[in-house]
XYZ file of C-alpha atoms in Angstrom:
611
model
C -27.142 30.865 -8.967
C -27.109 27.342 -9.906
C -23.693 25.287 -9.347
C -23.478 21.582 -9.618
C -20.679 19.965 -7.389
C -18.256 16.704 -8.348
C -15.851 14.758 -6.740
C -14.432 11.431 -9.049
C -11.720 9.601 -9.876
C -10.134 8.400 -6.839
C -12.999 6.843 -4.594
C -16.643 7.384 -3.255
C -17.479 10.037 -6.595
C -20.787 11.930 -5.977
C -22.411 14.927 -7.651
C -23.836 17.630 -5.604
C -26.633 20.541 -6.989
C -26.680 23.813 -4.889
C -29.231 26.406 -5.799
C -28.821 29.940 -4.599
C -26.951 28.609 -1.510
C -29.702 25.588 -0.785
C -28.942 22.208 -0.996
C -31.056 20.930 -4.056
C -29.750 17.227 -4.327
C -27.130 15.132 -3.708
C -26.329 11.551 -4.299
C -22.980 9.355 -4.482
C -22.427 6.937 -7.495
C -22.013 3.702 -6.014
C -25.780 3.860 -5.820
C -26.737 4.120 -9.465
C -23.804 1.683 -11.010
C -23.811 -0.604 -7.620
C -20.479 -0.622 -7.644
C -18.918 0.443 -3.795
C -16.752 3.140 -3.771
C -17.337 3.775 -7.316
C -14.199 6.581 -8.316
C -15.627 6.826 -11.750
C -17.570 10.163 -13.202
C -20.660 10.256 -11.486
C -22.675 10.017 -14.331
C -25.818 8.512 -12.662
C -25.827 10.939 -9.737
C -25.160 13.930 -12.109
C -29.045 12.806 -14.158
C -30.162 12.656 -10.822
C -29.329 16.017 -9.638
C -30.131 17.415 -12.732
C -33.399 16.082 -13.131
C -34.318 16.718 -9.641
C -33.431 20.756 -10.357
C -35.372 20.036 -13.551
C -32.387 21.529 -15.470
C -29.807 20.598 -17.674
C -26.288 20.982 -17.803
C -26.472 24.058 -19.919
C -28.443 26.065 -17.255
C -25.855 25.572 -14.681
C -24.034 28.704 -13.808
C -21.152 27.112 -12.519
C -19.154 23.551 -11.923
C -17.313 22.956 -9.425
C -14.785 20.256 -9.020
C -13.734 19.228 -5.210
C -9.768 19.293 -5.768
C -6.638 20.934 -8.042
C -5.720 17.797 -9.586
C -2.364 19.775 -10.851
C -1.724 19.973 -7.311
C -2.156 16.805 -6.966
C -0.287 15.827 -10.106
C 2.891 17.488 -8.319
C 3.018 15.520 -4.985
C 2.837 12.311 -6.660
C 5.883 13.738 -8.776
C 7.640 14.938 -5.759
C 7.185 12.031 -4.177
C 8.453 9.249 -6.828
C 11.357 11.333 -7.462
C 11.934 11.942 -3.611
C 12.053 8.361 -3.241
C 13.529 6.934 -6.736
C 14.050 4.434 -7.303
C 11.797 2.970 -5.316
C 8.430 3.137 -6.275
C 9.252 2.964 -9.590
C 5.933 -0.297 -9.766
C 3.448 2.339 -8.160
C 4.719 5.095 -10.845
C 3.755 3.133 -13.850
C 0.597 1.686 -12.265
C -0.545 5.345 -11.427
C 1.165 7.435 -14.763
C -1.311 6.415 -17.013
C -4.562 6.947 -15.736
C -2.951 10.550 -15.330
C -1.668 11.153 -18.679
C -5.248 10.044 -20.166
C -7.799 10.939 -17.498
C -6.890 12.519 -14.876
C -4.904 15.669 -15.816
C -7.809 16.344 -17.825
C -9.860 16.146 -15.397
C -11.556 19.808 -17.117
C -12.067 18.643 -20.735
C -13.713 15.275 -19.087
C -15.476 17.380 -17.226
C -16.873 19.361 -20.372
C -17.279 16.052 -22.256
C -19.527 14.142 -20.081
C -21.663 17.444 -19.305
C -22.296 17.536 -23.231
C -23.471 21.082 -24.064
C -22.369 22.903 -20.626
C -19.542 25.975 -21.890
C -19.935 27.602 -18.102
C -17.508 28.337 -16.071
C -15.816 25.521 -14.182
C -14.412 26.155 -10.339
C -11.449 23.862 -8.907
C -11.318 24.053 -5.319
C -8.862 22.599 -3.174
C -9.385 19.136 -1.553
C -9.756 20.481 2.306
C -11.190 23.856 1.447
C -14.371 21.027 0.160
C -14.255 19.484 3.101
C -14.142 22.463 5.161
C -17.096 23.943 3.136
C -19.073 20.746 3.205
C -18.698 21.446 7.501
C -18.974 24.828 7.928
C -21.523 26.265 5.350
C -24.443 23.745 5.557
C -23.595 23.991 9.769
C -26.012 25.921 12.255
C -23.466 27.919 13.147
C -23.100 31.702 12.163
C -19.116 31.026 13.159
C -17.715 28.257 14.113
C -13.901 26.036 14.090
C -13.365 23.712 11.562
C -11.103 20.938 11.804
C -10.370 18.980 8.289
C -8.215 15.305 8.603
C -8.187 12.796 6.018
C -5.589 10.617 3.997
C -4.536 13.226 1.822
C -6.068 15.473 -1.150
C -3.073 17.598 -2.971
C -0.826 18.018 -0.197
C -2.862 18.649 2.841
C -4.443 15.612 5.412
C -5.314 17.888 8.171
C -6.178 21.670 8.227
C -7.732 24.174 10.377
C -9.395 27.766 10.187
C -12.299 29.895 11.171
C -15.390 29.855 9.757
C -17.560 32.793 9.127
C -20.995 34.237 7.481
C -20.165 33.619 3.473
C -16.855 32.730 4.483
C -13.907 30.403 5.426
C -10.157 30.992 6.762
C -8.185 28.079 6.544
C -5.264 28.795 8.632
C -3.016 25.722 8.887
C -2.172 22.826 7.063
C -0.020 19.407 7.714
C 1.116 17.948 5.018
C 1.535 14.478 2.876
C 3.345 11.811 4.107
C 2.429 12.965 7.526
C -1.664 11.781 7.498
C -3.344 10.699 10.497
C -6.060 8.949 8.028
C -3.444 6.994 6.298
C -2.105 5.837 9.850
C -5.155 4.663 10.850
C -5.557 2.642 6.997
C -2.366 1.316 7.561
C -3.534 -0.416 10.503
C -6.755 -1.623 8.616
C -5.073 -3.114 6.243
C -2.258 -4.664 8.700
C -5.105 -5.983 10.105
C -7.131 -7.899 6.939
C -9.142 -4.979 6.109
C -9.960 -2.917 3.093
C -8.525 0.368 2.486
C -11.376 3.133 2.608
C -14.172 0.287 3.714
C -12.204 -1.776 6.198
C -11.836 1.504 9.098
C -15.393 1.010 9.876
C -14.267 -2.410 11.182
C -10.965 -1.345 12.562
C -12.951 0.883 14.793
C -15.563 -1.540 15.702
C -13.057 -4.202 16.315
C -11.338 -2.065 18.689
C -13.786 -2.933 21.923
C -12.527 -6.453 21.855
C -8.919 -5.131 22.431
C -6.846 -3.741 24.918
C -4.010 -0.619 24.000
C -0.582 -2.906 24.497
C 1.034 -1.211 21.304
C 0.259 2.800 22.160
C 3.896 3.205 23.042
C 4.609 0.811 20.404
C 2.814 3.456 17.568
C 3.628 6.561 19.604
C 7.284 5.642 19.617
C 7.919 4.091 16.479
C 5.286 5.705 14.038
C 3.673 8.703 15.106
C 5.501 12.168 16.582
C 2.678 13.173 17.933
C 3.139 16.620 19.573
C 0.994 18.767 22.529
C -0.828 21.058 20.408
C -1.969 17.896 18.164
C 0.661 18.696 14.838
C 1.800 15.544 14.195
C 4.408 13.511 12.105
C 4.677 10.365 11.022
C 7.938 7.952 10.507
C 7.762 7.879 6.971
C 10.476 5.277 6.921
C 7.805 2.528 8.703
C 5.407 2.786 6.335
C 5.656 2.142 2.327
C 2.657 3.843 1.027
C 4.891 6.668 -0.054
C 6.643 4.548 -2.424
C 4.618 0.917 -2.842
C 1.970 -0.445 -3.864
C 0.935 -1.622 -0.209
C 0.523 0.907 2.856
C 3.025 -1.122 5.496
C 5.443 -3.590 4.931
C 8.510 -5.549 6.966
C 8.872 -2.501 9.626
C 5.030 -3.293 10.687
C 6.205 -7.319 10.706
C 8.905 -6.235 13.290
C 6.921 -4.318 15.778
C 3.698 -6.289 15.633
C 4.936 -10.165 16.038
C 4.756 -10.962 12.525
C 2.878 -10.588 9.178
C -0.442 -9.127 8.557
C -3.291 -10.748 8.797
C -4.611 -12.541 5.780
C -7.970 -11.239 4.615
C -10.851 -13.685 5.883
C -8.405 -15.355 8.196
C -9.683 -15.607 12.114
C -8.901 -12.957 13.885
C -6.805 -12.916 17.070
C -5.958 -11.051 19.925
C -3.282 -9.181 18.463
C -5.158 -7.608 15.686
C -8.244 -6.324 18.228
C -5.124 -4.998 20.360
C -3.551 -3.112 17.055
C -7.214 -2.007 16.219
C -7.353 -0.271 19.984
C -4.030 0.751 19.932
C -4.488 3.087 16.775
C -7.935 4.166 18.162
C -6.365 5.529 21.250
C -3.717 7.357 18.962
C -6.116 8.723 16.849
C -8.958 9.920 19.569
C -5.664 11.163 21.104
C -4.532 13.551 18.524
C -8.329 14.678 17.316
C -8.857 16.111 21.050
C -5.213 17.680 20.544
C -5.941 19.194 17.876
C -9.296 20.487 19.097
C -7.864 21.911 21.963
C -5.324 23.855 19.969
C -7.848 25.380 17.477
C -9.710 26.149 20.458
C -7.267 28.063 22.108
C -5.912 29.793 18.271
C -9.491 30.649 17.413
C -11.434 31.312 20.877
C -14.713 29.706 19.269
C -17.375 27.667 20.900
C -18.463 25.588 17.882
C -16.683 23.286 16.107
C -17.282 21.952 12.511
C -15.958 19.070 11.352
C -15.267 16.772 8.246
C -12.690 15.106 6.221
C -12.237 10.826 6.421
C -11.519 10.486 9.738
C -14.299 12.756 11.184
C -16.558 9.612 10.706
C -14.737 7.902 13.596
C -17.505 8.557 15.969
C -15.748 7.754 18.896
C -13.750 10.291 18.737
C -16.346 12.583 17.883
C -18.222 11.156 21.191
C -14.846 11.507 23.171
C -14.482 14.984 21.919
C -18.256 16.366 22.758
C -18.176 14.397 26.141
C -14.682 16.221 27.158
C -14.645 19.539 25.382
C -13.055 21.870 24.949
C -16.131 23.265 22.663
C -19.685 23.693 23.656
C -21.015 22.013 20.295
C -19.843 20.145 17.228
C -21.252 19.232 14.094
C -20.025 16.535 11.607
C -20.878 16.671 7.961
C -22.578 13.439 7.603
C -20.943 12.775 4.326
C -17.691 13.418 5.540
C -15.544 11.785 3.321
C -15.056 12.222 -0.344
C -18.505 12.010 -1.366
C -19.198 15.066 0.327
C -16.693 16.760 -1.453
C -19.148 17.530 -4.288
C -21.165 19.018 -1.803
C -18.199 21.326 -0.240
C -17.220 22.200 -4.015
C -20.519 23.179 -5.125
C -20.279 25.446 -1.631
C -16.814 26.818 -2.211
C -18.332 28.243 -5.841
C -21.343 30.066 -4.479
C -20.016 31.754 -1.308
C -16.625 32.371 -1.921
C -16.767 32.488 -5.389
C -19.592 33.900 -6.827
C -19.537 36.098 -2.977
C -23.242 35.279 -2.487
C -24.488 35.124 1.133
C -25.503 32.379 3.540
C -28.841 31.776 5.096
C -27.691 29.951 8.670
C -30.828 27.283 9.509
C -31.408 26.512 13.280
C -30.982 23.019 12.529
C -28.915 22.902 9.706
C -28.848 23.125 5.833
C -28.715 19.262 5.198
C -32.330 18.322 5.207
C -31.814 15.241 7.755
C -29.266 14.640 4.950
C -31.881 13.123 2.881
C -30.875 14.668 -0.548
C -31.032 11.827 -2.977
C -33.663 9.740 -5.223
C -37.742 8.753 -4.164
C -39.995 6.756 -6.261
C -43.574 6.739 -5.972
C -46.618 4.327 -4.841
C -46.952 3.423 -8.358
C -43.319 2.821 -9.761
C -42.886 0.508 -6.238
C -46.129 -0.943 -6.651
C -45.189 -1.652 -10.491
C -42.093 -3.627 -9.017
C -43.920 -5.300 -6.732
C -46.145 -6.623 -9.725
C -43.471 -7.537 -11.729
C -41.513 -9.739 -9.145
C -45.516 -11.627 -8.335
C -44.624 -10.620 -4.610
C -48.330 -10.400 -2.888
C -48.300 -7.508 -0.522
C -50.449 -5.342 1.869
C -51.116 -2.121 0.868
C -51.259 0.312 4.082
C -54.338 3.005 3.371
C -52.535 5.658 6.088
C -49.149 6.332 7.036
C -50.780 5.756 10.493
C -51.915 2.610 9.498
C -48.254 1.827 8.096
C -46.289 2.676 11.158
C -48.713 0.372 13.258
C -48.288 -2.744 11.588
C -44.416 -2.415 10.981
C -44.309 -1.469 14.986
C -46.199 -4.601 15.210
C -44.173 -6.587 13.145
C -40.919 -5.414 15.171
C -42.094 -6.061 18.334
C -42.676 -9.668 17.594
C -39.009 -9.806 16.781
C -39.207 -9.860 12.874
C -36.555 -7.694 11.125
C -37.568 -5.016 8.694
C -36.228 -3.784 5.528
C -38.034 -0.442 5.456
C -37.512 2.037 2.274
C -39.087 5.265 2.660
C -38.641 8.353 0.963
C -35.461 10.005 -0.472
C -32.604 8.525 -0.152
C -29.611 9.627 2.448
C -26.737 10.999 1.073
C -23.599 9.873 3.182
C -22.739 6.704 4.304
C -25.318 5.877 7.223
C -28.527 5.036 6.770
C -31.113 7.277 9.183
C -33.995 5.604 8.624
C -34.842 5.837 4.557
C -32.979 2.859 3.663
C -32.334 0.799 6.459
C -33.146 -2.594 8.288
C -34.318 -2.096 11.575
C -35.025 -4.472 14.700
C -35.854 -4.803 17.879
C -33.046 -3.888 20.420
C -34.069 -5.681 23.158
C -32.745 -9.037 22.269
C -28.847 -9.448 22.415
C -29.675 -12.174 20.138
C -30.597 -9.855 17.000
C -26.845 -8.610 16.804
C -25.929 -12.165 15.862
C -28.797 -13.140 13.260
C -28.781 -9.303 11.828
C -25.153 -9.912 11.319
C -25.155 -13.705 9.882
C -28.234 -13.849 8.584
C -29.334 -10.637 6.744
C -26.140 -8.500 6.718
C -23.721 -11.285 5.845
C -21.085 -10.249 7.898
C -18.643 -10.131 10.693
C -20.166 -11.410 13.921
C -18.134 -8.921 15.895
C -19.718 -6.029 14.210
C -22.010 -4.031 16.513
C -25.594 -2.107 15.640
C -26.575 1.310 16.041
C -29.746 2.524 17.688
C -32.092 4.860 16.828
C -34.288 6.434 19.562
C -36.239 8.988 20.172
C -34.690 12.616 20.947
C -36.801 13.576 23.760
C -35.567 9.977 25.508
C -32.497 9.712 24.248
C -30.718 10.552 27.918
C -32.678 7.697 29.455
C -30.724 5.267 27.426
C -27.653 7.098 26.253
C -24.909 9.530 27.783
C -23.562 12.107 25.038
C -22.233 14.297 27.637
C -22.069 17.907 26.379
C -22.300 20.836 28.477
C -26.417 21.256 26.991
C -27.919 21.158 30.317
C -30.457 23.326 29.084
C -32.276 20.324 27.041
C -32.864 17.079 29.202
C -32.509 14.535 26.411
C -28.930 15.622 25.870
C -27.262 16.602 22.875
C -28.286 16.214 19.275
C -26.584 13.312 17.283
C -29.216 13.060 14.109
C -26.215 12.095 11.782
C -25.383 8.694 13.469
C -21.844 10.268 14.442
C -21.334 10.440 17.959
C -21.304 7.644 20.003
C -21.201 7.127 23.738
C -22.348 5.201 26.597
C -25.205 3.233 27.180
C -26.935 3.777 30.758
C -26.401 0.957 33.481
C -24.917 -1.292 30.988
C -22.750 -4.430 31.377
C -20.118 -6.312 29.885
C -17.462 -8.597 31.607
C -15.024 -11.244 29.479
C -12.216 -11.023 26.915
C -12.197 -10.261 23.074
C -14.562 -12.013 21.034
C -16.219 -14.150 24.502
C -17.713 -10.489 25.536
C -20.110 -10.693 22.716
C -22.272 -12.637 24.792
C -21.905 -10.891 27.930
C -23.708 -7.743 27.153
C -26.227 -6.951 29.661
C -28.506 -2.941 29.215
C -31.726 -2.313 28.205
C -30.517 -2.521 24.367
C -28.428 -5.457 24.275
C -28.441 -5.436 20.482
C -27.345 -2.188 20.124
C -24.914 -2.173 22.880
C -21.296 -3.001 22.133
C -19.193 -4.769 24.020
C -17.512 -1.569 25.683
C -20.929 -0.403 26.776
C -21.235 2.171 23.983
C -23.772 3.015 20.902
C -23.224 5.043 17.939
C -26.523 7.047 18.033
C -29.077 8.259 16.002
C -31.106 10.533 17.666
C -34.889 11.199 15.627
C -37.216 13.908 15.874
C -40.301 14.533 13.666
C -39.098 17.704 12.229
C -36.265 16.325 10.737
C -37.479 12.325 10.310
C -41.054 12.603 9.591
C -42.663 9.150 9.316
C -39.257 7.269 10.741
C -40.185 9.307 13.885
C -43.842 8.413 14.022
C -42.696 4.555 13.645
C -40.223 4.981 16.423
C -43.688 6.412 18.766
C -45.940 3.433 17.127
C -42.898 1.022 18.638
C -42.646 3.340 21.562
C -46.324 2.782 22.111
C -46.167 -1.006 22.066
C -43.293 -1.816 23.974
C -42.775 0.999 26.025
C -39.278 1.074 24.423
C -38.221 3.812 22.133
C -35.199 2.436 20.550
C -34.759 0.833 17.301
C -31.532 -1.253 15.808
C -31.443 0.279 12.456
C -28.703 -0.561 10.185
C -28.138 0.316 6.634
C -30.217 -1.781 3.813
C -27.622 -3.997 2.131
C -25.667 -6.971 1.966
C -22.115 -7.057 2.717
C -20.232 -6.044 -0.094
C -22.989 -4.111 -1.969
C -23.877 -0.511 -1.573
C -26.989 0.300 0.289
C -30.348 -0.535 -2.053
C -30.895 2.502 -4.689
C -34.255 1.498 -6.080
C -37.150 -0.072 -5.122
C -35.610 -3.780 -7.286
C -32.501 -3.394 -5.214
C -34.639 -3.957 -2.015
C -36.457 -6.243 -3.226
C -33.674 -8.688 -4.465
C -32.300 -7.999 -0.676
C -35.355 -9.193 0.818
C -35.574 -12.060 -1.392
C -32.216 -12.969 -0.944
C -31.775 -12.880 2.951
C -33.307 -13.971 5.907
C -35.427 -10.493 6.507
C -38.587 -11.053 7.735
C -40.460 -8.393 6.242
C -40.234 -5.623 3.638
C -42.051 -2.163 4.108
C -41.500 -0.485 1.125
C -43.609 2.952 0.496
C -47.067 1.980 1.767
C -46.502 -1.502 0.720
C -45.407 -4.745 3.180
C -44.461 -7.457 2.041
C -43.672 -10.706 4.614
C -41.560 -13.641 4.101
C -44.140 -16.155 5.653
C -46.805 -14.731 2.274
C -43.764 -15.969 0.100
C -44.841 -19.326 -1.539
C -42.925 -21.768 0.277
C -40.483 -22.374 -2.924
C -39.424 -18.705 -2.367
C -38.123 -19.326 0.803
C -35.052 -19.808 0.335
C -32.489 -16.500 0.984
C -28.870 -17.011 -1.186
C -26.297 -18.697 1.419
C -22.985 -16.447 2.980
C -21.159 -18.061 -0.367
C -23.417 -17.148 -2.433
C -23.814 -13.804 -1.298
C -19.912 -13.272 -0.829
C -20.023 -14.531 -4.823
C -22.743 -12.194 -6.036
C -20.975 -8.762 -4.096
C -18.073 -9.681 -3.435
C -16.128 -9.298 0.026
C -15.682 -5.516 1.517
């Protein structure tokens, strides 16, 4: 039983291949057509998949698409003539991509597949995102807790997860969306819309909660057992082509910030006002499907399950024993909760539970060989080492770290989701508070305020890091191998206001600490990391310190490097120090002096664009 999953259209498409219940392949389409957030048909991620089942389309027994778009089709109907006429701009932007695309979603389909006549399977938006948590979880039965910005109707659900099976037993529905509160707040703030909450949330820190009652009181009903409902009337995404408008003005001194403008205190106090809203109603919620369901596990996925404090808040204060986050738990993995949906529930075939999970470390996507990197390598006349052993590898990148260079380091297949775990990533030394700043001006091109995450070594993560969890079987603490939890750094320090505490950080990890004293962690073991595990031990072995900054392997405004050129015109282009790429490394002081010269934060903002 061989079902490939898609999700397109709207943003972050991504095809998905499931074979007889395992997890084949699975890559999102901003890689291939480096575009970000690429909505279009996933044509580059649907070869992939293919070609790494070594089938084609007309040996698929199934395709599964990761919403109804009818459905769909009916609450943006409901909702123009709900409002009329207002909205009546947004209508005739949206009504023509429907009429020619998107409510025929099936005969695309069909057309870009070429000679697939299979049967096609249209799940509904939060049943994928409940699949994508539940099936590929260790659990045998867990909770799972859906909330995004909306799919047909629904932007939060619950059920009961079980064997082959899922029991989705409450909705709430569109306008009422805790993701689309939190994006208007992004946006209010100079952010992006589904790029910009990753910010929002990191900005937060620097703030203090002055507008809770403010949000609470004015834009959010939020009730004890976590249900929820927003004032539609404050907000104009129903209707307009923006999400907030003069309402927003009135309660929050005044217009939204321009994009690129400084930022002030008000916006990091909007950014942790909405966080403490949102981490708010997530351990509502949790409680209440705790008590409804009685279960100890928790799955969970949907938009705003990658806001990893809240995830950190609720593992640290219960009320369940263990959670687990689909780490592509927006959209993207909505191919992967499709392609799910079709072979349990659907074609009724049964589910093999793994002790760790089904994701494989969640790296599902594209390698290339010694001799396709080595060919690039040739091509661009970059002179390079050539590592005999992995052993030999991991040593001299450990070495290279631990003199404070930073590393672009490309290994293996690619992750599928949006953090990088140690395949594609840059990674540095944590032990300098200084590496947050050049990482972030230098290499990443972006936002000083941002912080790092750390990698470290499972066995020591509870030296350096306090996930809480009621695990006091295992010393090192809880598991967090998907980058999605964070929580406090041990003994660390940080005193000042907004943007000065940025350079009053004092812990172990000053790079990696942020300036509340937390880390969103990535905990590595060998079984699931392989070689990124044996360079965290070389590190480990010359420093004494088993903690890595690794952040994803891009430039702002780009998706993270697909290919083995992509990295290279990264390294070339920035200030990295070093590129290990396969058992290749190339360093920027081997460059001849005349290629010296990385592109400029204009020059990168011109080439990408701004996120």
């Amino acid at each position: 039983m061989t079902v490939l999953g898609l999700s397109c259209f709207y943003h972050d498409s991504a095809a998905a291949l499931v074979r007889d219940g395992e997890i084949v392949a699975a890559a999102q389409e901003e890689r291939f057509s480096r575009r970000k957030h690429d909505p279009s048909f996933p044509r580059g991620a649907v070869d992939y998949c293919l070609q790494e089942a070594g089938l084609d389309a007309s040996e698929l027994d199934a395709v599964a698409f990761y919403d109804k778009p009818l459905l769909t089709f009916e609450r943006l109907l409901e909702t123009y003539v709900a409002y009329a006429p207002r909205g009546l701009a947004s209508f005739l932007e949206a009504m023509p991509l429907w009429l020619k695309r998107k409510l025929w979603t099936p005969d695309v389909i069909r057309t870009e597949l070429g000679d697939y006549d299979g049967p096609m399977v249209f799940s509904e938006h939060h049943r994928s995102h409940a699949a994508s948590a539940f099936f590929p979880s260790p659990f045998e039965r867990a909770a799972v807790l859906t909330t995004d910005g909306v799919g047909e109707w629904a932007t939060t659900s619950w059920g009961v997860g079980e064997g082959n099976g899922l029991d989705l037993k409450a909705e709430i529905h569109f306008p009422h969306s805790l993701g689309l509160l939190y994006s208007a707040f992004t946006t209010f703030c100079g952010f992006r819309v589904n790029s910009g909450e990753y910010k929002l949330m990191g900005l937060a820190p620097y703030g203090e909660p002055r507008y809770v009652d403010a949000i609470t009181e004015h834009l959010i009903d939020l009730k004890p057992d976590g249900s929820y409902r927003l004032h539609a009337d404050a907000f104009t995404f129903p209707v307009g082509l923006r999400m907030t408008g003069r309402r927003f003005e009135e309660l929050f001194g005044g217009p939204a910030r321009a994009p690129e403008s400084p930022l002030t205190q008000r916006e990091m106090d909007l950014a942790r006002s909405v966080q403490v809203v949102v981490e708010e109603a997530v351990l509502r919620m949790a409680r209440h499907v705790h008590a409804e369901t009685g279960e100890t596990n928790l799955c969970l996925a949907g938009g705003v399950a990658l806001n990893c404090v809240a995830n950190g808040r609720l593992l640290r204060e219960g009320p369940f024993e263990r959670i687990w986050v689909q780490p592509a738990a927006g959209d993207a993995g909505g191919a992967l909760g499709a392609a799910l949906v079709a072979t349990h529930e659907w074609a009724g075939l049964g589910r093999t539970v793994h002790p760790a999970d089904a994701m494989r470390g969640a790296m599902l996507g594209p390698a290339w060989g010694p001799e396709e990197i080595r060919a690039v390598l040739d091509a661009e006349g970059l002179p390079y080492h050539e590592a005999p052993t992995e052993a030999a590898l991991v040593d001299r990148v450990a070495g290279l770290l631990a003199e404070g260079s930073t590393v672009g380091w490309f290994q293996g297949r690619a992750e599928f989701g949006p953090r990088a775990l140690g395949h594609r990533s840059i990674l540095a030394d944590p032990r300098d508070r200084a590496t947050q700043r050049r990482v972030n001006l230098q290499i990443k091109f972006r936002e000083s305020f941002r912080p790092f995450a750390p990698s470290v070594l499972a066995e020591r993560a509870g030296e350096f890091f306090d996930l809480g969890g009621p695990d006091g079987l295992d010393p090192s603490g809880p598991e967090s191998p998907y980058m999605l939890l964070v929580g406090p750094v041990r003994d660390a320090r940080v005193e000042g206001d907004g943007l000065e505490r940025l350079g009053r950080v004092e812990s172990a990890v000053p790079a990696v600490t942020h300036v509340d004293g937390s880390a969103r962690v990535q905990t590595v073991t060998k079984e699931r990391n392989g070689l990124y595990y044996d360079l965290l031990k070389a590190f480990e072995a010359q420093t004494g310190c088993p903690v890595l900054v690794n952040t994803s392997f891009n430039v702002r405004g780009e998706p993270i490097v697909h290919a083995p050129a992509d990295a290279v015109r990264v390294f070339r282009r920035t200030h990295m120090d070093a590129l290990a790429i396969g058992p290749f490394v190339v360093t920027r002081e081997a460059l001849p002096e005349a290629e010296r010269q990385p592109f400029t934060a204009e020059q990168i903002a011109e080439a990408y664009g701004l996120d």
